[in-house]
Amino acid sequence: DIVMTQSPLSLPVTPGEPASISCRSSQSLLHSNGYIYLDWYLQKPGRSPQLLIFLGSNRASGVPDRFSGSGSGTDYTLKISRVEAEDAGVYYCMQALQVPRTFGQGTKLEIK
Amino acid sequence: EIQLLESGGGLVQPGGSLRLSCAASGFTFKSYWMNWVRQAPGKGLEWVAAIKEDGSDRKYADSVKGRFFISRDNTKNSMDLQMNSLRVDDTAFYYCTREAHVQGPVRPFDPWGQGTLVTVSS
């Protein structure tokens, strides 16, 4: 199975400040078809997860442009340019290259 | 509006069985792979099972293989998860989710249902 490792696991951020979450995979998520099989999800408190980013860098419908994803190979990053209070929750990366799909441990973003 | 609504969760003793259901609406259900993902209370996400559009292919996590069975009824826009020989560590919120058609062969999970809680305890 592909192991996904996120850091940090806890991230306190002041509103208006940037935030960055790292995700590393145990093998490259670049498929031979040229697509990167890496998604980011946000689970707000008491809610089910929601898709933020797919293909490593494509924002899902309705996701604000302050969210951006980047990376290649085994190293990926989710960035929030200016954190807002509504961004609080747990962020997960997930690889979709192989079955079983596997998730990172989650990064809890806390608003200071 | 696309909706996924899980039901069937509850309290069951170790070794018991439970059947979860997911009712889909707002999209052409028969055109999508569907999945179950679970989350133990206070823990992270774990993929459980997936089923192809026409039900002809099924995939399972090793942790549930041989105990859980995923099925779907495209005439009723629904998917089920039959869970047998339940263990304490199967306790979790179980989410139904769709593999969305976003670009090429890529299929992220979107949307997710609200989840149903399964508690395995004596």
mmCIF file of C-alpha atoms in Angstrom:
data_model
loop_
_atom_site.group_PDB
_atom_site.id
_atom_site.type_symbol
_atom_site.label_atom_id
_atom_site.label_comp_id
_atom_site.label_asym_id
_atom_site.label_seq_id
_atom_site.Cartn_x
_atom_site.Cartn_y
_atom_site.Cartn_z
ATOM 1 C CA ASP A 1 0.000 0.000 0.000
ATOM 2 C CA ILE A 2 1.101 3.580 -0.622
ATOM 3 C CA VAL A 3 1.824 5.343 2.659
ATOM 4 C CA MET A 4 0.865 9.017 2.908
ATOM 5 C CA THR A 5 2.621 11.186 5.498
ATOM 6 C CA GLN A 6 1.455 14.687 6.368
ATOM 7 C CA SER A 7 3.170 17.434 8.315
ATOM 8 C CA PRO A 8 2.589 19.213 10.510
ATOM 9 C CA LEU A 9 -0.204 17.357 12.299
ATOM 10 C CA SER A 10 -1.279 20.524 14.096
ATOM 11 C CA LEU A 11 -1.185 24.019 12.616
ATOM 12 C CA PRO A 12 -2.277 27.094 14.587
ATOM 13 C CA VAL A 13 -2.711 30.085 12.270
ATOM 14 C CA THR A 14 -3.692 33.707 12.774
ATOM 15 C CA PRO A 15 -6.435 34.933 10.419
ATOM 16 C CA GLY A 16 -4.949 36.694 7.411
ATOM 17 C CA GLU A 17 -1.705 34.765 7.640
ATOM 18 C CA PRO A 18 -0.641 32.059 5.158
ATOM 19 C CA ALA A 19 -0.594 28.348 5.905
ATOM 20 C CA SER A 20 1.138 25.400 4.311
ATOM 21 C CA ILE A 21 0.639 21.640 4.695
ATOM 22 C CA SER A 22 3.024 19.025 3.354
ATOM 23 C CA CYS A 23 2.104 15.558 2.109
ATOM 24 C CA ARG A 24 4.607 12.895 1.129
ATOM 25 C CA SER A 25 3.823 9.596 -0.568
ATOM 26 C CA SER A 26 5.886 6.414 -0.367
ATOM 27 C CA GLN A 27 5.940 6.252 -4.165
ATOM 28 C CA SER A 28 5.412 8.672 -7.017
ATOM 29 C CA LEU A 29 1.787 9.623 -7.694
ATOM 30 C CA LEU A 30 2.545 10.567 -11.293
ATOM 31 C CA HIS A 31 0.800 8.085 -13.562
ATOM 32 C CA SER A 32 2.162 7.145 -16.977
ATOM 33 C CA ASN A 33 -0.831 9.015 -18.414
ATOM 34 C CA GLY A 34 0.662 12.248 -17.079
ATOM 35 C CA TYR A 35 -1.902 12.818 -14.342
ATOM 36 C CA ILE A 36 -1.035 13.277 -10.681
ATOM 37 C CA TYR A 37 -3.324 11.171 -8.528
ATOM 38 C CA LEU A 38 -3.309 13.313 -5.407
ATOM 39 C CA ASP A 39 -6.368 14.919 -3.803
ATOM 40 C CA TRP A 40 -6.854 17.202 -0.814
ATOM 41 C CA TYR A 41 -9.928 17.112 1.418
ATOM 42 C CA LEU A 42 -11.111 19.319 4.267
ATOM 43 C CA GLN A 43 -13.245 18.050 7.116
ATOM 44 C CA LYS A 44 -14.751 20.937 9.019
ATOM 45 C CA PRO A 45 -15.755 20.311 12.656
ATOM 46 C CA GLY A 46 -18.772 18.030 12.880
ATOM 47 C CA ARG A 47 -19.035 17.705 9.102
ATOM 48 C CA SER A 48 -18.185 15.125 6.477
ATOM 49 C CA PRO A 49 -15.085 15.600 4.300
ATOM 50 C CA GLN A 50 -15.271 17.796 1.205
ATOM 51 C CA LEU A 51 -13.082 17.821 -1.884
ATOM 52 C CA LEU A 52 -10.726 20.786 -2.146
ATOM 53 C CA ILE A 53 -8.095 19.896 -4.734
ATOM 54 C CA PHE A 54 -7.773 17.113 -7.301
ATOM 55 C CA LEU A 55 -4.985 16.224 -9.747
ATOM 56 C CA GLY A 56 -2.597 17.749 -7.220
ATOM 57 C CA SER A 57 -3.399 21.341 -8.171
ATOM 58 C CA ASN A 58 -6.950 21.715 -9.519
ATOM 59 C CA ARG A 59 -9.441 23.421 -7.242
ATOM 60 C CA ALA A 60 -12.835 21.762 -6.951
ATOM 61 C CA SER A 61 -15.942 23.707 -7.834
ATOM 62 C CA GLY A 62 -16.657 26.477 -5.328
ATOM 63 C CA VAL A 63 -13.267 26.326 -3.605
ATOM 64 C CA PRO A 64 -11.847 29.828 -3.024
ATOM 65 C CA ASP A 65 -8.714 30.756 -4.941
ATOM 66 C CA ARG A 66 -6.812 31.318 -1.707
ATOM 67 C CA PHE A 67 -6.361 27.527 -1.738
ATOM 68 C CA SER A 68 -3.668 26.130 -4.019
ATOM 69 C CA GLY A 69 -2.050 22.753 -4.485
ATOM 70 C CA SER A 70 1.330 21.957 -5.932
ATOM 71 C CA GLY A 71 3.943 19.247 -6.088
ATOM 72 C CA SER A 72 5.228 16.351 -8.085
ATOM 73 C CA GLY A 73 6.573 12.879 -7.624
ATOM 74 C CA THR A 74 6.292 12.108 -3.925
ATOM 75 C CA ASP A 75 6.099 15.625 -2.429
ATOM 76 C CA TYR A 76 2.959 17.755 -2.386
ATOM 77 C CA THR A 77 1.854 20.956 -0.691
ATOM 78 C CA LEU A 78 -1.459 22.592 0.084
ATOM 79 C CA LYS A 79 -1.228 26.338 0.627
ATOM 80 C CA ILE A 80 -3.733 28.821 1.917
ATOM 81 C CA SER A 81 -2.671 32.343 1.006
ATOM 82 C CA ARG A 82 -4.652 34.110 3.730
ATOM 83 C CA VAL A 83 -6.391 31.948 6.301
ATOM 84 C CA GLU A 84 -9.960 32.747 7.245
ATOM 85 C CA ALA A 85 -11.923 31.528 10.266
ATOM 86 C CA GLU A 86 -14.025 29.221 8.062
ATOM 87 C CA ASP A 87 -10.872 27.310 7.029
ATOM 88 C CA ALA A 88 -10.624 25.613 10.422
ATOM 89 C CA GLY A 89 -10.751 21.825 10.332
ATOM 90 C CA VAL A 90 -8.702 18.773 9.441
ATOM 91 C CA TYR A 91 -7.009 18.591 6.051
ATOM 92 C CA TYR A 92 -6.272 15.222 4.458
ATOM 93 C CA CYS A 93 -4.273 14.287 1.396
ATOM 94 C CA MET A 94 -5.249 11.117 -0.428
ATOM 95 C CA GLN A 95 -3.612 9.116 -3.181
ATOM 96 C CA ALA A 96 -5.873 7.761 -5.909
ATOM 97 C CA LEU A 97 -3.153 6.017 -7.912
ATOM 98 C CA GLN A 98 -3.707 2.563 -6.458
ATOM 99 C CA VAL A 99 -6.252 0.530 -4.576
ATOM 100 C CA PRO A 100 -6.481 0.773 -1.638
ATOM 101 C CA ARG A 101 -6.779 4.533 -1.719
ATOM 102 C CA THR A 102 -4.884 5.786 1.279
ATOM 103 C CA PHE A 103 -5.054 9.001 3.283
ATOM 104 C CA GLY A 104 -2.552 11.011 5.246
ATOM 105 C CA GLN A 105 -3.033 11.191 9.021
ATOM 106 C CA GLY A 106 -4.663 14.609 8.753
ATOM 107 C CA THR A 107 -3.499 18.106 9.691
ATOM 108 C CA LYS A 108 -5.632 20.027 12.147
ATOM 109 C CA LEU A 109 -5.700 23.709 11.276
ATOM 110 C CA GLU A 110 -6.665 25.815 14.269
ATOM 111 C CA ILE A 111 -7.519 29.480 14.128
ATOM 112 C CA LYS A 112 -5.670 31.474 16.768
ATOM 113 C CA GLU B 1 -28.686 19.015 -5.886
ATOM 114 C CA ILE B 2 -26.444 15.964 -5.578
ATOM 115 C CA GLN B 3 -27.115 14.110 -2.332
ATOM 116 C CA LEU B 4 -25.899 10.961 -0.639
ATOM 117 C CA LEU B 5 -27.765 9.801 2.440
ATOM 118 C CA GLU B 6 -26.506 6.921 4.572
ATOM 119 C CA SER B 7 -28.635 4.885 6.936
ATOM 120 C CA GLY B 8 -28.521 1.669 8.929
ATOM 121 C CA GLY B 9 -25.937 2.464 11.563
ATOM 122 C CA GLY B 10 -26.364 1.481 15.175
ATOM 123 C CA LEU B 11 -25.074 -0.562 18.107
ATOM 124 C CA VAL B 12 -24.150 -4.188 17.469
ATOM 125 C CA GLN B 13 -22.329 -6.814 19.495
ATOM 126 C CA PRO B 14 -18.961 -8.213 18.401
ATOM 127 C CA GLY B 15 -19.515 -10.978 15.882
ATOM 128 C CA GLY B 16 -22.806 -9.496 14.784
ATOM 129 C CA SER B 17 -23.974 -8.135 11.444
ATOM 130 C CA LEU B 18 -25.275 -4.838 10.157
ATOM 131 C CA ARG B 19 -26.346 -3.545 6.749
ATOM 132 C CA LEU B 20 -25.703 0.038 5.739
ATOM 133 C CA SER B 21 -27.457 1.772 2.874
ATOM 134 C CA CYS B 22 -26.686 4.836 0.793
ATOM 135 C CA ALA B 23 -29.454 6.583 -1.114
ATOM 136 C CA ALA B 24 -28.272 8.732 -4.015
ATOM 137 C CA SER B 25 -30.095 11.545 -5.774
ATOM 138 C CA GLY B 26 -29.399 14.431 -8.132
ATOM 139 C CA PHE B 27 -27.130 12.562 -10.560
ATOM 140 C CA THR B 28 -27.096 9.537 -12.881
ATOM 141 C CA PHE B 29 -26.183 6.968 -10.239
ATOM 142 C CA LYS B 30 -25.538 4.098 -12.663
ATOM 143 C CA SER B 31 -22.696 6.062 -14.312
ATOM 144 C CA TYR B 32 -20.431 6.276 -11.272
ATOM 145 C CA TRP B 33 -18.189 4.072 -9.181
ATOM 146 C CA MET B 34 -19.251 4.341 -5.544
ATOM 147 C CA ASN B 35 -17.237 3.897 -2.364
ATOM 148 C CA TRP B 36 -17.463 3.514 1.402
ATOM 149 C CA VAL B 37 -14.941 5.319 3.607
ATOM 150 C CA ARG B 38 -14.908 5.073 7.394
ATOM 151 C CA GLN B 39 -13.589 7.135 10.269
ATOM 152 C CA ALA B 40 -13.166 5.837 13.802
ATOM 153 C CA PRO B 41 -14.231 8.482 16.348
ATOM 154 C CA GLY B 42 -11.475 11.090 16.619
ATOM 155 C CA LYS B 43 -9.315 9.306 14.039
ATOM 156 C CA GLY B 44 -8.434 9.629 10.352
ATOM 157 C CA LEU B 45 -10.059 8.395 7.160
ATOM 158 C CA GLU B 46 -9.857 4.792 5.933
ATOM 159 C CA TRP B 47 -11.106 3.602 2.559
ATOM 160 C CA VAL B 48 -13.289 0.492 2.938
ATOM 161 C CA ALA B 49 -14.780 -0.659 -0.367
ATOM 162 C CA ALA B 50 -15.678 0.326 -3.920
ATOM 163 C CA ILE B 51 -18.117 -0.910 -6.558
ATOM 164 C CA LYS B 52 -18.131 -0.368 -10.309
ATOM 165 C CA GLU B 53 -20.925 1.394 -12.170
ATOM 166 C CA ASP B 54 -22.710 -1.839 -13.133
ATOM 167 C CA GLY B 55 -21.703 -3.800 -10.036
ATOM 168 C CA SER B 56 -19.421 -6.117 -11.999
ATOM 169 C CA ASP B 57 -16.277 -5.214 -10.055
ATOM 170 C CA ARG B 58 -15.790 -4.799 -6.313
ATOM 171 C CA LYS B 59 -12.746 -3.870 -4.274
ATOM 172 C CA TYR B 60 -12.131 -4.131 -0.535
ATOM 173 C CA ALA B 61 -9.628 -3.018 2.051
ATOM 174 C CA ASP B 62 -7.695 -5.943 3.516
ATOM 175 C CA SER B 63 -9.129 -5.097 6.938
ATOM 176 C CA VAL B 64 -12.681 -5.963 5.804
ATOM 177 C CA LYS B 65 -12.103 -8.488 3.029
ATOM 178 C CA GLY B 66 -14.157 -11.633 3.556
ATOM 179 C CA ARG B 67 -16.400 -9.942 6.143
ATOM 180 C CA PHE B 68 -17.951 -7.009 4.269
ATOM 181 C CA PHE B 69 -19.867 -7.129 0.988
ATOM 182 C CA ILE B 70 -20.632 -4.089 -1.165
ATOM 183 C CA SER B 71 -23.578 -4.076 -3.544
ATOM 184 C CA ARG B 72 -25.735 -1.643 -5.482
ATOM 185 C CA ASP B 73 -29.170 -1.422 -7.084
ATOM 186 C CA ASN B 74 -29.120 1.000 -10.001
ATOM 187 C CA THR B 75 -32.910 0.778 -10.350
ATOM 188 C CA LYS B 76 -33.230 2.237 -6.847
ATOM 189 C CA ASN B 77 -30.173 4.528 -6.941
ATOM 190 C CA SER B 78 -28.818 2.865 -3.847
ATOM 191 C CA MET B 79 -25.714 1.135 -2.535
ATOM 192 C CA ASP B 80 -25.366 -1.181 0.446
ATOM 193 C CA LEU B 81 -22.601 -2.430 2.686
ATOM 194 C CA GLN B 82 -23.303 -5.755 4.382
ATOM 195 C CA MET B 83 -21.032 -6.045 7.394
ATOM 196 C CA ASN B 84 -20.581 -9.451 9.030
ATOM 197 C CA SER B 85 -18.375 -10.748 11.842
ATOM 198 C CA LEU B 86 -18.104 -7.236 13.176
ATOM 199 C CA ARG B 87 -15.228 -6.381 15.488
ATOM 200 C CA VAL B 88 -14.742 -3.635 18.038
ATOM 201 C CA ASP B 89 -12.268 -1.938 15.697
ATOM 202 C CA ASP B 90 -14.960 -1.629 13.006
ATOM 203 C CA THR B 91 -16.536 1.079 15.176
ATOM 204 C CA ALA B 92 -16.628 4.182 13.002
ATOM 205 C CA PHE B 93 -18.623 6.677 11.042
ATOM 206 C CA TYR B 94 -19.228 5.179 7.609
ATOM 207 C CA TYR B 95 -19.405 7.595 4.690
ATOM 208 C CA CYS B 96 -20.795 6.935 1.246
ATOM 209 C CA THR B 97 -18.991 8.788 -1.520
ATOM 210 C CA ARG B 98 -18.968 9.028 -5.286
ATOM 211 C CA GLU B 99 -16.005 8.916 -7.643
ATOM 212 C CA ALA B 100 -16.565 12.152 -9.491
ATOM 213 C CA HIS B 101 -15.886 12.614 -13.200
ATOM 214 C CA VAL B 102 -13.657 15.667 -13.190
ATOM 215 C CA GLN B 103 -10.934 15.267 -15.811
ATOM 216 C CA GLY B 104 -9.776 12.321 -17.840
ATOM 217 C CA PRO B 105 -9.445 9.109 -15.810
ATOM 218 C CA VAL B 106 -9.105 10.926 -12.473
ATOM 219 C CA ARG B 107 -11.877 10.214 -9.985
ATOM 220 C CA PRO B 108 -11.706 12.102 -6.680
ATOM 221 C CA PHE B 109 -14.303 11.483 -3.981
ATOM 222 C CA ASP B 110 -17.075 14.039 -4.347
ATOM 223 C CA PRO B 111 -19.500 14.462 -2.720
ATOM 224 C CA TRP B 112 -19.639 12.650 0.620
ATOM 225 C CA GLY B 113 -22.709 11.722 2.594
ATOM 226 C CA GLN B 114 -23.232 12.875 6.179
ATOM 227 C CA GLY B 115 -22.174 9.497 7.548
ATOM 228 C CA THR B 116 -23.767 6.860 9.752
ATOM 229 C CA LEU B 117 -22.263 5.660 13.023
ATOM 230 C CA VAL B 118 -21.600 1.982 13.627
ATOM 231 C CA THR B 119 -20.714 1.027 17.188
ATOM 232 C CA VAL B 120 -19.492 -2.493 17.895
ATOM 233 C CA SER B 121 -19.549 -3.177 21.609
ATOM 234 C CA SER B 122 -20.710 -5.745 24.107
#
